[in-house]
Every structure is written in structure tokens, then in C-alpha cells.
Amino acid sequence: MRLVLDKDQIVSFALIGDLDNSIEVDDSIVPDDFMENFKPNYYLYDNNIISINTNYKEPELVVPDVKPSESQKMLMSLSQNVVTLQSMIMAQNQQIAQLMTKEAK
């Protein structure tokens, strides 16, 4: 198995092939549940021993508070105005067509 380390923390691994900046370790030192429980930084590698990082903390998922910018708000408003105007024009065109068919009779 090949391991990629950040200091003594295992950040990635490969069973087949190679990874940049990786080291080769014997499969006999790999815990049985390593692949099932693997998370970057969850395991440590020191002196040819792989152990659980007792200081490991789950990374916090940060969801950015995304709001439209002023220019995006203006563009949305203009788009709504265009849609409104287009529907008004279509309605007027229908009225004109109806008037023209009445006059033609």
C-alpha cells in the first residue's frame, strides 16, 4: 500500500499504482478496518505503525451565505420587466388581430 502523509497524518492512500510524494508500507501493518474507516487525517503513521489519530476532528462543512449582488438583482428586475412587456405586447397583438378581423367583415 502507498500512503501520502502530511507530517505524520495519512491524507491519502493507494492499493494499486503510485501517488505523488507517497511512501510504500507493508500491508501487514495496515489495520483491518483501515479502508472502511479511512478519512484524511484520521490515521497516523509513525515508526512503521498506523494508528488512529486521537486528535482527529470531523471537518466542519461550511455553507457560504450566498446572496445576489446588486447588479444581479438589477438584472433580475430588468428580466421581469421584459417578460411583463412581452406579455403585454402579445395581448395587444391579439386585440389588434381581433379588431382587424371584425373590421374586415
XYZ file of N, CA, C and O in Angstrom:
420
model
N 0.848 -1.172 0.000
C 0.000 0.000 0.000
C 0.893 1.234 0.000
O 1.948 1.243 0.608
N 0.414 2.272 -0.669
C 1.148 3.528 -0.702
C 0.352 4.562 0.081
O -0.866 4.640 -0.029
N 1.057 5.348 0.900
C 0.438 6.367 1.730
C 1.000 7.737 1.376
O 2.187 7.876 1.107
N 0.131 8.735 1.422
C 0.557 10.126 1.300
C 0.374 10.742 2.675
O -0.694 10.638 3.276
N 1.452 11.352 3.168
C 1.443 11.898 4.521
C 1.515 13.417 4.513
O 2.142 14.018 3.644
N 0.876 14.007 5.508
C 1.063 15.417 5.837
C 1.600 15.392 7.256
O 0.848 15.181 8.198
N 2.905 15.558 7.368
C 3.631 15.306 8.619
C 3.421 13.835 8.966
O 3.838 12.983 8.209
N 2.733 13.512 10.057
C 2.517 12.100 10.385
C 1.091 11.651 10.099
O 0.716 10.511 10.343
N 0.260 12.532 9.538
C -1.136 12.197 9.257
C -1.277 11.643 7.842
O -0.740 12.199 6.890
N -2.041 10.559 7.725
C -2.268 9.939 6.418
C -3.411 10.696 5.736
O -4.520 10.752 6.261
N -3.130 11.280 4.583
C -4.141 12.072 3.877
C -4.708 11.359 2.651
O -5.765 11.719 2.159
N -4.003 10.322 2.184
C -4.469 9.586 1.019
C -3.722 8.267 0.950
O -2.669 8.106 1.562
N -4.294 7.325 0.196
C -3.619 6.042 0.022
C -3.982 5.433 -1.324
O -4.962 5.843 -1.948
N -3.178 4.472 -1.752
C -3.443 3.750 -2.994
C -3.080 2.291 -2.788
O -2.048 1.974 -2.195
N -3.961 1.409 -3.256
C -3.673 -0.025 -3.202
C -2.901 -0.461 -4.440
O -2.078 -1.361 -4.378
N -3.208 0.191 -5.559
C -2.567 -0.139 -6.834
C -2.009 1.148 -7.413
O -2.641 2.196 -7.344
N -0.848 1.076 -7.975
C -0.256 2.245 -8.600
C 0.531 3.079 -7.610
O 0.950 2.605 -6.559
N 0.694 4.343 -7.970
C 1.533 5.234 -7.171
C 0.834 6.582 -7.032
O -0.029 6.942 -7.818
N 1.184 7.288 -5.997
C 0.708 8.655 -5.771
C 1.931 9.537 -5.591
O 2.947 9.096 -5.048
N 1.828 10.796 -6.020
C 2.938 11.724 -5.827
C 3.249 11.858 -4.344
O 2.340 11.939 -3.514
N 4.524 11.887 -4.032
C 5.005 12.063 -2.652
C 4.489 10.990 -1.701
O 4.217 11.268 -0.538
N 4.324 9.767 -2.191
C 3.822 8.691 -1.342
C 4.967 7.805 -0.877
O 6.061 7.821 -1.433
N 4.674 7.052 0.182
C 5.635 6.079 0.693
C 5.005 4.698 0.637
O 3.778 4.562 0.695
N 5.834 3.696 0.523
C 5.371 2.307 0.482
C 5.362 1.752 1.898
O 6.319 1.934 2.654
N 4.254 1.111 2.291
C 4.195 0.427 3.587
C 3.736 -0.996 3.356
O 3.000 -1.298 2.416
N 4.166 -1.873 4.239
C 3.773 -3.282 4.155
C 2.313 -3.423 4.574
O 1.881 -2.838 5.571
N 1.560 -4.222 3.832
C 0.140 -4.419 4.133
C -0.095 -5.007 5.520
O -1.166 -4.842 6.094
N 0.903 -5.660 6.075
C 0.729 -6.306 7.382
C 0.554 -5.295 8.518
O 0.022 -5.642 9.572
N 0.968 -4.051 8.327
C 0.829 -3.051 9.401
C -0.471 -2.247 9.275
O -0.795 -1.445 10.145
N -1.220 -2.495 8.199
C -2.457 -1.750 7.955
C -3.586 -2.369 8.780
O -3.823 -3.571 8.703
N -4.292 -1.569 9.590
C -5.426 -2.105 10.369
C -6.477 -2.728 9.452
O -6.681 -2.278 8.314
N -7.173 -3.735 9.946
C -8.175 -4.444 9.142
C -9.283 -3.525 8.640
O -9.788 -3.699 7.535
N -9.672 -2.557 9.432
C -10.779 -1.680 9.066
C -10.309 -0.355 8.455
O -11.075 0.594 8.365
N -9.057 -0.300 8.025
C -8.476 0.941 7.507
C -9.292 1.520 6.355
O -9.655 2.691 6.367
N -9.592 0.690 5.351
C -10.285 1.205 4.161
C -11.726 1.594 4.476
O -12.227 2.570 3.937
N -12.397 0.875 5.348
C -13.780 1.196 5.690
C -13.869 2.502 6.484
O -14.821 3.256 6.343
N -12.887 2.770 7.337
C -12.934 3.925 8.216
C -12.083 5.099 7.742
O -12.042 6.129 8.407
N -11.401 4.932 6.602
C -10.450 5.957 6.187
C -11.113 7.300 5.948
O -12.148 7.425 5.300
N -10.499 8.324 6.508
C -10.793 9.730 6.247
C -9.445 10.425 6.292
O -8.575 10.028 7.083
N -9.235 11.443 5.459
C -7.960 12.159 5.538
C -7.704 12.655 6.959
O -8.592 13.205 7.606
N -6.509 12.394 7.452
C -6.021 12.813 8.774
C -6.566 11.967 9.928
O -6.253 12.234 11.086
N -7.392 10.967 9.661
C -7.953 10.118 10.721
C -6.906 9.144 11.264
O -6.929 8.783 12.435
N -5.978 8.739 10.387
C -4.931 7.804 10.802
C -3.573 8.502 10.821
O -3.332 9.425 10.048
N -2.710 8.005 11.694
C -1.334 8.492 11.791
C -0.386 7.387 11.364
O -0.673 6.202 11.540
N 0.750 7.790 10.836
C 1.807 6.839 10.501
C 3.081 7.321 11.175
O 3.560 8.421 10.925
N 3.623 6.464 12.068
C 4.844 6.820 12.780
C 5.613 5.552 13.119
O 5.034 4.608 13.668
N 6.881 5.530 12.770
C 7.754 4.383 13.064
C 7.166 3.061 12.573
O 7.124 2.075 13.299
N 6.663 3.080 11.350
C 6.123 1.881 10.715
C 4.874 1.341 11.432
O 4.579 0.156 11.387
N 4.134 2.241 12.098
C 2.889 1.873 12.781
C 1.789 2.835 12.321
O 1.978 4.050 12.288
N 0.636 2.240 11.982
C -0.536 3.043 11.631
C -1.484 2.992 12.815
O -1.871 1.923 13.278
N -1.866 4.174 13.314
C -2.768 4.245 14.460
C -3.816 5.321 14.227
O -3.673 6.176 13.356
N -4.877 5.286 15.036
C -5.939 6.290 14.943
C -5.451 7.585 15.570
O -4.831 7.580 16.632
N -5.731 8.670 14.914
C -5.365 9.993 15.399
C -6.361 10.391 16.492
O -7.517 10.690 16.216
N -5.938 10.381 17.728
C -6.840 10.712 18.847
C -7.240 12.187 18.838
O -8.203 12.558 19.503
N -6.521 13.016 18.103
C -6.854 14.438 17.998
C -7.705 14.754 16.769
O -7.952 15.922 16.476
N -8.137 13.709 16.065
C -8.909 13.906 14.836
C -10.250 14.561 15.152
O -10.947 14.193 16.092
N -10.608 15.542 14.331
C -11.920 16.187 14.416
C -12.515 16.182 13.018
O -11.823 16.478 12.042
N -13.805 15.859 12.942
C -14.502 15.890 11.653
C -14.423 17.312 11.091
O -14.631 18.271 11.829
N -14.120 17.437 9.812
C -14.094 18.787 9.231
C -15.500 19.386 9.243
O -16.479 18.689 9.019
N -15.563 20.671 9.539
C -16.848 21.358 9.551
C -17.232 21.727 8.127
O -16.420 22.260 7.377
N -18.471 21.430 7.802
C -18.980 21.791 6.486
C -19.482 23.222 6.565
O -20.418 23.526 7.294
N -18.829 24.088 5.832
C -19.196 25.499 5.835
C -19.992 25.788 4.567
O -19.488 25.632 3.465
N -21.246 26.173 4.770
C -22.094 26.529 3.640
C -22.078 28.047 3.524
O -22.517 28.749 4.437
N -21.555 28.547 2.424
C -21.472 30.002 2.286
C -22.860 30.623 2.168
O -23.770 30.037 1.586
N -23.009 31.780 2.744
C -24.254 32.530 2.656
C -24.202 33.342 1.362
O -23.588 34.404 1.314
N -24.815 32.785 0.332
C -24.728 33.392 -0.989
C -25.992 34.197 -1.261
O -27.097 33.672 -1.199
N -25.800 35.472 -1.538
C -26.909 36.352 -1.876
C -26.560 37.034 -3.194
O -25.392 37.263 -3.487
N -27.603 37.365 -3.979
C -27.298 38.014 -5.252
C -26.696 39.407 -5.028
O -27.066 40.118 -4.097
N -25.783 39.754 -5.898
C -25.179 41.090 -5.842
C -26.195 42.123 -6.339
O -27.240 41.773 -6.887
N -25.870 43.386 -6.158
C -26.766 44.454 -6.617
C -26.974 44.387 -8.131
O -28.082 44.583 -8.624
N -25.915 44.102 -8.860
C -26.053 44.018 -10.320
C -26.912 42.813 -10.715
O -27.691 42.890 -11.668
N -26.801 41.709 -9.972
C -27.645 40.550 -10.265
C -29.111 40.866 -9.958
O -30.009 40.458 -10.700
N -29.355 41.589 -8.849
C -30.728 41.987 -8.516
C -31.308 42.871 -9.606
O -32.467 42.718 -10.006
N -30.495 43.813 -10.113
C -30.950 44.710 -11.162
C -31.263 43.926 -12.429
O -32.283 44.179 -13.088
N -30.420 42.980 -12.758
C -30.638 42.162 -13.951
C -31.922 41.339 -13.817
O -32.695 41.218 -14.779
N -32.174 40.787 -12.630
C -33.409 40.028 -12.421
C -34.630 40.932 -12.581
O -35.633 40.543 -13.191
N -34.553 42.133 -12.047
C -35.658 43.076 -12.166
C -35.907 43.440 -13.627
O -37.052 43.463 -14.086
N -34.842 43.706 -14.363
C -34.977 44.027 -15.781
C -35.560 42.843 -16.563
O -36.394 43.032 -17.456
N -35.152 41.666 -16.218
C -35.678 40.463 -16.883
C -37.168 40.323 -16.628
O -37.938 39.993 -17.543
N -37.596 40.576 -15.393
C -39.027 40.513 -15.082
C -39.787 41.564 -15.873
O -40.892 41.306 -16.380
N -39.219 42.766 -15.993
C -39.854 43.829 -16.776
C -40.002 43.431 -18.241
O -41.033 43.691 -18.863
N -38.981 42.803 -18.794
C -39.029 42.371 -20.196
C -40.135 41.337 -20.381
O -40.908 41.402 -21.346
N -40.243 40.395 -19.468
C -41.291 39.371 -19.571
C -42.671 40.020 -19.503
O -43.571 39.687 -20.276
N -42.841 40.961 -18.575
C -44.123 41.672 -18.453
C -44.452 42.415 -19.745
O -45.578 42.335 -20.250
N -43.472 43.135 -20.286
C -43.694 43.879 -21.529
C -44.016 42.951 -22.699
O -44.881 43.251 -23.529
N -43.330 41.820 -22.756
C -43.592 40.872 -23.840
C -45.013 40.330 -23.756
O -45.696 40.191 -24.778
N -45.482 40.030 -22.549
C -46.847 39.519 -22.424
C -47.870 40.605 -22.766
O -48.914 40.320 -23.370
N -47.569 41.861 -22.423
C -48.463 42.968 -22.786
C -48.517 43.137 -24.306
O -49.595 43.343 -24.884
N -47.381 43.058 -24.966
C -47.318 43.183 -26.429
C -48.103 42.054 -27.089
O -48.859 42.275 -28.045
N -47.963 40.842 -26.573
C -48.705 39.710 -27.135
C -50.205 39.924 -26.978
O -50.989 39.661 -27.904
N -50.621 40.412 -25.812
C -52.050 40.672 -25.588
C -52.553 41.758 -26.537
O -53.649 41.645 -27.120
N -51.783 42.817 -26.716
C -52.174 43.896 -27.634
C -52.238 43.399 -29.076
O -53.134 43.773 -29.834
N -51.280 42.551 -29.451
C -51.297 41.990 -30.809
C -52.553 41.157 -31.033
O -53.140 41.190 -32.120
N -52.974 40.413 -30.017
C -54.203 39.618 -30.137
C -55.411 40.540 -30.286
O -56.310 40.296 -31.101
N -55.449 41.618 -29.506
C -56.558 42.567 -29.594
C -56.593 43.233 -30.969
O -57.668 43.408 -31.563
N -55.435 43.600 -31.478
C -55.364 44.217 -32.812
C -55.854 43.233 -33.865
O -56.615 43.595 -34.770
N -55.434 41.987 -33.743
C -55.864 40.976 -34.715
C -57.364 40.791 -34.654
O -58.025 40.640 -35.696
N -57.952 40.791 -33.457
C -59.404 40.648 -33.331
C -60.126 41.841 -33.943
O -61.146 41.694 -34.639
N -59.613 43.055 -33.702
C -60.224 44.250 -34.288
C -60.147 44.229 -35.810
O -61.119 44.624 -36.503
N -59.046 43.764 -36.329
C -58.868 43.727 -37.773
C -59.814 42.711 -38.413
O -60.329 42.951 -39.494
N -60.059 41.594 -37.744
C -60.984 40.597 -38.309
C -62.418 41.101 -38.225
O -63.214 40.820 -39.115
N -62.770 41.896 -37.197
C -64.112 42.468 -37.095
C -64.317 43.529 -38.182
O -65.397 43.635 -38.774
N -63.297 44.351 -38.440
C -63.402 45.381 -39.469
C -63.472 44.791 -40.870
O -64.074 45.362 -41.760
N -62.829 43.642 -41.060
C -62.813 43.015 -42.376
C -64.194 42.443 -42.727
O -64.503 42.280 -43.881
N -65.036 42.192 -41.744
C -66.359 41.604 -42.005
C -67.280 42.587 -42.518
O -67.699 43.469 -42.825
